[in-house]
Amino acid sequence: ITMKLSAAAILSLAGLASAEVYIKEQFDDSWSDRWAVSTDWKSKSDMGEWKHTAGEWYGDEADKGIQTGEDAKFYGISAPLTKPFKSSDGKDLVIQFTVKHEQKIDCGGAYIKLLPGGSNFSTAKFGGDTPYAVMFGPDICGSSNKKTHAILHYDKKDDNLLIKDELKVEDDQLSHLYTLVVRPDNTFEVFIDNKSIRDGKLEDEFDFLPAKEIKDPDQSKPDDWVDEKKIPDPEDKKPDGYDDIAEEIPDPDATKPDDWDDEDDGEWEPPMIDNPDYKGEWKPKMIDNPDYKGPWKHPMIANPEYAYDDSMHAVCSGDGCTHVGFELWQVKSGTIFDDILVTDSLEEAQKFAEETFFKKQDGEKKMFDEIEEAKRKEEEANMPDDMDEDEMMGMDDDGFGDEF
């Protein structure tokens, strides 16, 4: 049988064959030999323990990840790449991993960091203050603060640059696949479950560069510029007696109580009410300003400090990036991380996703739905017979109403 391959297929296969994988972590039983917990970042009492588990629902019970195991704790853990990723090699940087919030996450991070450091990297001290090249992944706290972080380090500013417009995030209890691509042509792309949610130029989406144009410092609004659209009508006059109208008047319907004693209680006075004829402070009506010129626009000029930078993508400069890690705080624990990949090929990442995430996805969803249905039936069975449907709808997950 002769198999003919298209040019695109041949190129794709060639790309996979030449792809460099810097870490591929599926958390088998030897995972703890590769990963080191941050023992000198916080006090031991502040640090949470990691669990090696597939979780409560899964597509493959034998396919485990690492899970945050204690509420209201910090978590720090890191592992070395098999070789440094160097931006100077001119390759794509692809970071991919899965996140599953089994706990109905309310407040906590679930992002991964790509880190420089080489032989000087301290696994014991790795934490929130450790310099990083990329921070990528979910961060959720409450209903209004939900985002996927995409933060890139920029050497020329010695700063970590956040993406300007926030990225969506998944916050359900199933596994989701997060992928970030940073390319040598200074473009990037973010995928969730292999669906592109953002792509563009680094200079457009991050504050790498100064503005191309600035306001002309030698220009200012002319003193005689008229930007008042309306003016008081000079022909409008306040009516005679307008100021004599009282704001309040005695209530005409009020009568002195029968038991009122003028000697003991003093002279009776009716209560005051708003005067229906009172119209407030008089103001002349407004008319179009015949001298109005519209809003003044500051003239713009080319910014002399603007210069394009070909190296915006170079987050792993110098000796490159050598480690990955998680440094997190979680109020409610239960997040599972798995299938971590750092490579220079999006095709390699998508192939790995097919072999892992997508292979397990349907089975995990089926098991989750079965567990939820069993919980629902158990709750119904334990519910008092005299509880009506409205009362059932008013119950929270803890079995109490909103007042608890």
CSV table of C-alpha atoms in Angstrom, one decimal, residues 4-402:
chain,number,residue,atom,x,y,z
A,4,LYS,CA,0.7,9.8,-0.1
A,5,LEU,CA,1.1,12.7,2.3
A,6,SER,CA,0.3,16.3,1.6
A,7,ALA,CA,3.0,18.9,1.9
A,8,ALA,CA,1.2,20.3,5.0
A,9,ALA,CA,1.1,16.9,6.6
A,10,ILE,CA,4.8,16.3,5.9
A,11,LEU,CA,5.7,19.7,7.4
A,12,SER,CA,3.5,18.9,10.4
A,13,LEU,CA,5.3,15.6,11.0
A,14,ALA,CA,8.6,17.2,10.5
A,15,GLY,CA,7.7,19.8,13.1
A,16,LEU,CA,6.7,17.2,15.6
A,17,ALA,CA,9.9,15.3,15.0
A,18,SER,CA,12.0,18.4,15.6
A,19,ALA,CA,10.0,19.6,18.6
A,20,GLU,CA,11.9,20.2,21.8
A,21,VAL,CA,10.2,19.2,25.0
A,22,TYR,CA,11.6,20.9,28.1
A,23,ILE,CA,9.3,19.3,30.6
A,24,LYS,CA,6.5,16.8,30.2
A,25,GLU,CA,5.0,16.0,33.6
A,26,GLN,CA,2.2,13.5,34.1
A,27,PHE,CA,2.8,12.9,37.8
A,28,ASP,CA,3.4,9.2,37.9
A,29,ASP,CA,4.5,7.5,41.1
A,30,SER,CA,8.0,8.9,40.9
A,31,TRP,CA,6.8,12.5,40.7
A,32,SER,CA,8.2,13.5,44.1
A,33,ASP,CA,11.7,12.7,42.9
A,34,ARG,CA,11.4,15.6,40.4
A,35,TRP,CA,9.4,18.1,42.4
A,36,ALA,CA,10.6,20.0,45.5
A,37,VAL,CA,8.3,21.6,48.0
A,38,SER,CA,9.2,25.2,49.2
A,39,THR,CA,10.3,24.6,52.7
A,40,ASP,CA,11.8,28.0,53.4
A,41,TRP,CA,9.2,30.3,51.9
A,42,LYS,CA,6.7,30.4,54.7
A,43,SER,CA,6.4,28.8,58.2
A,44,LYS,CA,5.5,25.1,58.1
A,45,SER,CA,2.1,25.9,59.7
A,46,ASP,CA,1.2,28.2,56.8
A,47,MET,CA,2.1,25.7,54.1
A,48,GLY,CA,-0.4,23.2,52.8
A,49,GLU,CA,0.3,19.6,51.9
A,50,TRP,CA,0.1,18.3,48.3
A,51,LYS,CA,-1.9,15.1,47.5
A,52,HIS,CA,-1.1,12.7,44.7
A,53,THR,CA,-4.5,11.7,43.4
A,54,ALA,CA,-6.8,11.4,40.4
A,55,GLY,CA,-9.5,13.2,42.4
A,56,GLU,CA,-13.1,12.2,43.2
A,57,TRP,CA,-14.0,12.0,39.4
A,58,TYR,CA,-11.7,11.2,36.6
A,59,GLY,CA,-11.3,9.7,33.2
A,60,ASP,CA,-8.6,7.3,34.3
A,61,GLU,CA,-8.2,6.4,38.0
A,62,ALA,CA,-4.5,5.5,37.4
A,63,ASP,CA,-3.8,8.9,35.9
A,64,LYS,CA,-3.1,11.2,38.8
A,65,GLY,CA,-2.1,14.8,39.4
A,66,ILE,CA,-1.1,16.8,42.4
A,67,GLN,CA,-3.9,18.4,44.5
A,68,THR,CA,-3.9,21.2,47.1
A,69,GLY,CA,-4.9,19.4,50.3
A,70,GLU,CA,-5.6,21.9,53.1
A,71,ASP,CA,-7.8,25.0,53.3
A,72,ALA,CA,-6.5,28.5,53.9
A,73,LYS,CA,-2.8,27.6,53.1
A,74,PHE,CA,0.0,28.6,50.9
A,75,TYR,CA,1.4,26.1,48.4
A,76,GLY,CA,4.9,26.2,46.9
A,77,ILE,CA,6.5,23.5,44.7
A,78,SER,CA,8.8,23.5,41.7
A,79,ALA,CA,10.7,21.3,39.3
A,80,PRO,CA,13.6,21.7,36.9
A,81,LEU,CA,13.3,21.6,33.1
A,82,THR,CA,15.2,18.9,31.3
A,83,LYS,CA,17.2,21.7,29.6
A,84,PRO,CA,17.0,25.5,29.7
A,85,PHE,CA,14.6,27.3,27.3
A,86,LYS,CA,16.4,30.2,25.8
A,87,SER,CA,14.5,32.9,23.9
A,88,SER,CA,17.7,33.7,22.0
A,89,ASP,CA,17.2,30.4,20.1
A,90,GLY,CA,14.4,32.0,18.2
A,91,LYS,CA,11.8,29.3,19.0
A,92,ASP,CA,8.1,29.5,20.0
A,93,LEU,CA,7.5,29.2,23.8
A,94,VAL,CA,4.5,26.9,24.6
A,95,ILE,CA,3.3,26.4,28.1
A,96,GLN,CA,0.4,24.0,28.7
A,97,PHE,CA,-1.2,22.3,31.8
A,98,THR,CA,-4.6,21.2,33.1
A,99,VAL,CA,-6.5,22.5,36.1
A,100,LYS,CA,-9.4,20.9,37.9
A,101,HIS,CA,-11.2,22.8,40.7
A,102,GLU,CA,-13.0,19.9,42.5
A,103,GLN,CA,-13.8,22.2,45.5
A,104,LYS,CA,-16.0,24.7,43.7
A,105,ILE,CA,-13.2,27.2,44.1
A,106,ASP,CA,-14.2,30.5,45.9
A,107,CYS,CA,-10.8,32.2,46.3
A,108,GLY,CA,-7.4,31.0,45.1
A,109,GLY,CA,-4.7,30.9,42.5
A,110,ALA,CA,-4.1,28.1,40.0
A,111,TYR,CA,-1.4,29.5,37.8
A,112,ILE,CA,2.0,28.1,36.8
A,113,LYS,CA,5.3,30.0,36.6
A,114,LEU,CA,8.2,29.6,34.2
A,115,LEU,CA,11.3,30.6,36.1
A,116,PRO,CA,15.0,31.5,35.5
A,117,GLY,CA,17.7,30.8,37.9
A,118,GLY,CA,19.7,27.8,36.7
A,119,SER,CA,22.0,26.3,39.3
A,120,ASN,CA,21.3,29.3,41.6
A,121,PHE,CA,17.6,28.6,41.7
A,122,SER,CA,16.5,27.8,45.3
A,123,THR,CA,13.7,25.3,45.4
A,124,ALA,CA,13.4,25.6,49.2
A,125,LYS,CA,12.9,29.4,49.0
A,126,PHE,CA,10.8,29.5,45.9
A,127,GLY,CA,7.7,31.7,46.6
A,128,GLY,CA,5.9,34.8,45.7
A,129,ASP,CA,9.0,37.0,45.6
A,130,THR,CA,11.0,34.7,43.4
A,131,PRO,CA,11.7,36.3,39.9
A,132,TYR,CA,9.8,34.7,37.1
A,133,ALA,CA,9.6,34.9,33.3
A,134,VAL,CA,6.0,33.9,32.8
A,135,MET,CA,3.0,33.6,35.1
A,136,PHE,CA,0.0,31.9,33.4
A,137,GLY,CA,-3.3,30.4,34.5
A,138,PRO,CA,-6.4,30.8,36.5
A,139,ASP,CA,-6.9,33.2,39.4
A,140,ILE,CA,-10.3,33.4,41.1
A,141,CYS,CA,-11.6,35.2,44.2
A,142,GLY,CA,-15.3,35.9,44.5
A,143,SER,CA,-17.7,36.4,41.7
A,144,SER,CA,-16.2,39.6,40.3
A,145,ASN,CA,-12.5,38.7,40.3
A,146,LYS,CA,-12.1,35.8,37.8
A,147,LYS,CA,-9.4,35.8,35.2
A,148,THR,CA,-6.7,33.8,33.5
A,149,HIS,CA,-3.4,35.5,34.2
A,150,ALA,CA,-0.9,36.1,31.3
A,151,ILE,CA,2.0,38.0,32.8
A,152,LEU,CA,5.3,38.4,31.0
A,153,HIS,CA,8.6,39.7,32.4
A,154,TYR,CA,10.3,42.5,30.4
A,155,ASP,CA,14.0,43.0,31.1
A,156,LYS,CA,14.1,46.5,29.8
A,157,LYS,CA,11.6,47.7,32.3
A,158,ASP,CA,12.6,45.1,34.9
A,159,ASP,CA,8.8,44.6,35.4
A,160,ASN,CA,6.2,42.0,35.0
A,161,LEU,CA,3.6,43.1,32.5
A,162,LEU,CA,-0.1,42.1,32.8
A,163,ILE,CA,-2.2,41.6,29.8
A,164,LYS,CA,-4.3,44.8,29.4
A,165,ASP,CA,-7.7,43.2,28.8
A,166,GLU,CA,-8.5,40.3,31.2
A,167,LEU,CA,-8.8,36.8,29.8
A,168,LYS,CA,-11.8,34.5,30.5
A,169,VAL,CA,-11.4,31.6,32.9
A,170,GLU,CA,-13.2,28.4,33.6
A,171,ASP,CA,-14.5,27.9,37.2
A,172,ASP,CA,-16.5,24.7,37.1
A,173,GLN,CA,-15.4,21.5,38.7
A,174,LEU,CA,-14.1,19.7,35.6
A,175,SER,CA,-10.6,19.7,34.2
A,176,HIS,CA,-9.6,22.4,31.7
A,177,LEU,CA,-6.6,22.8,29.5
A,178,TYR,CA,-4.7,26.1,29.5
A,179,THR,CA,-2.1,26.8,26.7
A,180,LEU,CA,0.0,29.9,26.2
A,181,VAL,CA,2.1,30.5,23.1
A,182,VAL,CA,4.7,33.3,22.8
A,183,ARG,CA,6.3,33.6,19.4
A,184,PRO,CA,9.6,35.2,18.2
A,185,ASP,CA,7.7,37.5,15.9
A,186,ASN,CA,6.3,39.2,19.0
A,187,THR,CA,2.9,37.7,18.8
A,188,PHE,CA,1.1,35.5,21.3
A,189,GLU,CA,-2.0,33.2,21.6
A,190,VAL,CA,-4.0,31.8,24.6
A,191,PHE,CA,-6.1,28.7,24.3
A,192,ILE,CA,-8.5,27.1,26.8
A,193,ASP,CA,-9.4,23.5,25.9
A,194,ASN,CA,-7.6,24.0,22.6
A,195,LYS,CA,-9.9,26.8,21.6
A,196,SER,CA,-8.2,30.1,21.0
A,197,ILE,CA,-9.5,32.8,23.3
A,198,ARG,CA,-7.0,35.6,22.5
A,199,ASP,CA,-4.3,36.2,20.0
A,200,GLY,CA,-2.5,39.3,18.9
A,201,LYS,CA,0.7,41.4,19.0
A,202,LEU,CA,2.6,41.8,22.2
A,203,GLU,CA,2.9,45.5,21.9
A,204,ASP,CA,-0.9,45.9,21.5
A,205,GLU,CA,-1.9,43.7,24.5
A,206,PHE,CA,0.9,44.4,26.9
A,207,ASP,CA,2.7,47.7,27.9
A,208,PHE,CA,6.0,46.8,26.4
A,209,LEU,CA,6.5,50.0,24.5
A,210,PRO,CA,5.8,53.7,25.0
A,211,ALA,CA,2.9,55.2,23.1
A,212,LYS,CA,3.6,55.9,19.4
A,213,GLU,CA,2.1,59.4,19.8
A,214,ILE,CA,2.0,61.9,22.6
A,215,LYS,CA,0.3,65.2,23.2
A,216,ASP,CA,2.3,68.1,21.8
A,217,PRO,CA,3.9,69.7,24.9
A,218,ASP,CA,4.2,73.0,23.0
A,219,GLN,CA,0.4,73.2,22.4
A,220,SER,CA,-2.3,74.2,24.8
A,221,LYS,CA,-5.9,75.2,24.6
A,222,PRO,CA,-6.2,78.9,23.5
A,223,ASP,CA,-7.4,81.3,26.2
A,224,ASP,CA,-10.4,82.4,24.0
A,225,TRP,CA,-11.5,78.8,23.2
A,226,VAL,CA,-15.2,78.4,24.0
A,227,ASP,CA,-16.1,74.9,25.0
A,228,GLU,CA,-19.4,75.7,26.9
A,229,LYS,CA,-22.1,74.1,24.8
A,230,LYS,CA,-24.9,75.9,26.7
A,231,ILE,CA,-25.2,79.2,28.3
A,232,PRO,CA,-27.9,81.0,30.5
A,233,ASP,CA,-30.4,82.8,28.4
A,234,PRO,CA,-29.7,86.5,28.9
A,235,GLU,CA,-33.3,87.3,28.0
A,236,ASP,CA,-34.8,85.1,30.7
A,237,LYS,CA,-35.7,87.0,33.8
A,238,LYS,CA,-36.8,85.9,37.3
A,239,PRO,CA,-40.5,86.5,37.8
A,240,ASP,CA,-41.6,89.1,40.3
A,241,GLY,CA,-42.2,87.6,43.8
A,242,TYR,CA,-40.5,84.4,43.0
A,243,ASP,CA,-38.3,84.6,46.1
A,244,ASP,CA,-41.3,85.3,48.3
A,245,ILE,CA,-42.6,81.8,47.8
A,246,ALA,CA,-41.8,79.8,51.0
A,247,GLU,CA,-40.4,76.3,50.8
A,248,GLU,CA,-42.7,75.1,53.5
A,249,ILE,CA,-46.2,76.1,54.6
A,250,PRO,CA,-48.5,75.2,57.5
A,251,ASP,CA,-50.5,72.1,56.8
A,252,PRO,CA,-54.0,73.5,56.0
A,253,ASP,CA,-55.7,70.2,56.9
A,254,ALA,CA,-54.1,70.0,60.4
A,255,THR,CA,-56.3,70.8,63.4
A,256,LYS,CA,-55.5,71.4,67.0
A,257,PRO,CA,-56.0,68.3,69.1
A,258,ASP,CA,-59.0,68.3,71.4
A,259,ASP,CA,-56.8,67.7,74.5
A,260,TRP,CA,-54.4,70.5,73.6
A,261,ASP,CA,-54.0,73.0,76.6
A,262,ASP,CA,-52.5,76.3,75.6
A,263,GLU,CA,-51.5,77.0,79.2
A,264,ASP,CA,-49.6,73.7,79.6
A,265,ASP,CA,-48.6,73.0,76.0
A,266,GLY,CA,-48.1,76.5,74.7
A,267,GLU,CA,-49.6,78.0,71.6
A,268,TRP,CA,-50.5,75.3,69.1
A,269,GLU,CA,-48.9,75.6,65.7
A,270,PRO,CA,-49.9,73.4,62.8
A,271,PRO,CA,-47.1,71.1,61.4
A,272,MET,CA,-45.2,72.4,58.3
A,273,ILE,CA,-45.5,70.6,54.9
A,274,ASP,CA,-43.7,71.1,51.5
A,275,ASN,CA,-45.2,74.0,49.6
A,276,PRO,CA,-46.5,72.7,46.2
A,277,ASP,CA,-45.9,76.2,44.7
A,278,TYR,CA,-42.2,76.3,45.7
A,279,LYS,CA,-40.0,75.5,42.6
A,280,GLY,CA,-36.6,75.8,44.2
A,281,GLU,CA,-33.8,78.3,43.5
A,282,TRP,CA,-34.5,80.2,40.3
A,283,LYS,CA,-32.2,79.5,37.4
A,284,PRO,CA,-32.4,81.0,33.9
A,285,LYS,CA,-33.1,78.5,31.1
A,286,MET,CA,-30.1,77.4,29.1
A,287,ILE,CA,-29.7,78.1,25.4
A,288,ASP,CA,-27.2,77.0,22.7
A,289,ASN,CA,-24.0,79.0,23.0
A,290,PRO,CA,-23.5,80.9,19.7
A,291,ASP,CA,-19.7,81.0,20.3
A,292,TYR,CA,-19.3,77.3,21.0
A,293,LYS,CA,-16.4,75.7,19.1
A,294,GLY,CA,-16.7,72.1,20.3
A,295,PRO,CA,-14.3,70.2,22.6
A,296,TRP,CA,-10.7,71.2,22.1
A,297,LYS,CA,-8.5,68.3,21.0
A,298,HIS,CA,-4.8,68.4,22.0
A,299,PRO,CA,-2.6,68.0,18.9
A,300,MET,CA,-0.6,64.8,18.8
A,301,ILE,CA,3.0,64.4,17.7
A,302,ALA,CA,5.3,61.4,17.2
A,303,ASN,CA,6.8,60.2,20.5
A,304,PRO,CA,10.5,60.7,20.4
A,305,GLU,CA,11.0,58.0,23.0
A,306,TYR,CA,9.1,55.3,21.0
A,307,ALA,CA,11.2,52.6,19.4
A,308,TYR,CA,10.1,49.1,18.4
A,309,ASP,CA,11.7,46.3,20.3
A,310,ASP,CA,12.3,43.0,18.4
A,311,SER,CA,13.0,41.3,21.7
A,312,MET,CA,9.6,41.7,23.5
A,313,HIS,CA,9.1,38.0,23.3
A,314,ALA,CA,12.4,37.2,25.0
A,315,VAL,CA,11.1,36.4,28.4
A,316,CYS,CA,13.8,33.8,28.9
A,317,SER,CA,16.8,35.9,28.2
A,318,GLY,CA,20.4,35.3,29.1
A,319,ASP,CA,20.9,31.8,30.5
A,320,GLY,CA,17.2,31.1,29.9
A,321,CYS,CA,14.4,29.6,31.9
A,322,THR,CA,15.2,26.5,33.9
A,323,HIS,CA,12.3,25.7,36.2
A,324,VAL,CA,8.5,25.6,36.5
A,325,GLY,CA,6.6,26.0,39.7
A,326,PHE,CA,3.3,26.7,41.5
A,327,GLU,CA,3.3,29.3,44.4
A,328,LEU,CA,-0.3,29.7,45.5
A,329,TRP,CA,-2.8,30.7,48.2
A,330,GLN,CA,-6.1,29.0,48.4
A,331,VAL,CA,-9.0,29.6,50.8
A,332,LYS,CA,-10.7,26.3,49.9
A,333,SER,CA,-8.3,23.6,48.7
A,334,GLY,CA,-8.9,20.9,46.1
A,335,THR,CA,-7.4,22.0,42.8
A,336,ILE,CA,-5.6,19.3,40.8
A,337,PHE,CA,-2.8,20.1,38.3
A,338,ASP,CA,-1.7,17.6,35.7
A,339,ASP,CA,-0.2,17.1,32.2
A,340,ILE,CA,2.3,20.0,32.3
A,341,LEU,CA,4.2,20.6,29.1
A,342,VAL,CA,6.8,23.2,28.1
A,343,THR,CA,7.8,22.9,24.5
A,344,ASP,CA,8.7,25.0,21.4
A,345,SER,CA,5.9,23.5,19.3
A,346,LEU,CA,2.2,24.2,19.4
A,347,GLU,CA,1.6,21.0,17.3
A,348,GLU,CA,3.5,19.0,20.0
A,349,ALA,CA,1.3,20.5,22.7
A,350,GLN,CA,-1.9,19.7,20.8
A,351,LYS,CA,-0.8,16.2,20.2
A,352,PHE,CA,0.0,15.8,23.9
A,353,ALA,CA,-3.5,17.2,24.7
A,354,GLU,CA,-5.1,14.6,22.5
A,355,GLU,CA,-3.2,11.8,24.3
A,356,THR,CA,-4.1,13.1,27.8
A,357,PHE,CA,-6.7,15.8,28.4
A,358,PHE,CA,-9.1,14.9,25.5
A,359,LYS,CA,-8.7,11.2,26.1
A,360,LYS,CA,-9.9,11.5,29.7
A,361,GLN,CA,-12.4,14.4,29.2
A,362,ASP,CA,-15.6,12.4,28.4
A,363,GLY,CA,-15.1,9.8,31.1
A,364,GLU,CA,-14.4,12.5,33.7
A,365,LYS,CA,-17.6,14.4,32.7
A,366,LYS,CA,-19.7,11.2,32.8
A,367,MET,CA,-18.4,10.3,36.3
A,368,PHE,CA,-18.9,13.8,37.6
A,369,ASP,CA,-22.6,13.8,36.3
A,370,GLU,CA,-23.2,10.5,38.0
A,371,ILE,CA,-21.9,11.7,41.3
A,372,GLU,CA,-23.9,14.9,41.1
A,373,GLU,CA,-27.1,12.9,40.3
A,374,ALA,CA,-26.5,10.6,43.2
A,375,LYS,CA,-26.0,13.6,45.5
A,376,ARG,CA,-29.3,15.1,44.3
A,377,LYS,CA,-31.2,11.9,44.9
A,378,GLU,CA,-29.8,11.6,48.4
A,379,GLU,CA,-30.7,15.1,49.3
A,380,GLU,CA,-34.2,14.6,48.0
A,381,ALA,CA,-34.5,11.4,50.0
A,382,ASN,CA,-33.3,13.1,53.2
A,383,MET,CA,-35.7,16.1,52.8
A,384,PRO,CA,-38.7,16.4,55.1
A,385,ASP,CA,-41.9,15.3,53.5
A,386,ASP,CA,-43.7,18.6,54.3
A,387,MET,CA,-41.0,20.7,52.6
A,388,ASP,CA,-42.4,22.3,49.4
A,389,GLU,CA,-40.6,23.1,46.2
A,390,ASP,CA,-40.1,26.8,47.1
A,391,GLU,CA,-38.4,25.9,50.3
A,392,MET,CA,-36.1,23.4,48.4
A,393,MET,CA,-35.1,26.2,46.0
A,394,GLY,CA,-34.2,28.4,48.9
A,395,MET,CA,-31.7,26.0,50.3
A,396,ASP,CA,-27.9,26.6,50.0
A,397,ASP,CA,-25.4,23.8,49.5
A,398,ASP,CA,-25.0,23.6,53.2
A,399,GLY,CA,-28.6,22.8,53.7
A,400,PHE,CA,-29.5,26.1,55.3
A,401,GLY,CA,-31.2,29.2,54.0
A,402,ASP,CA,-29.5,32.5,53.1
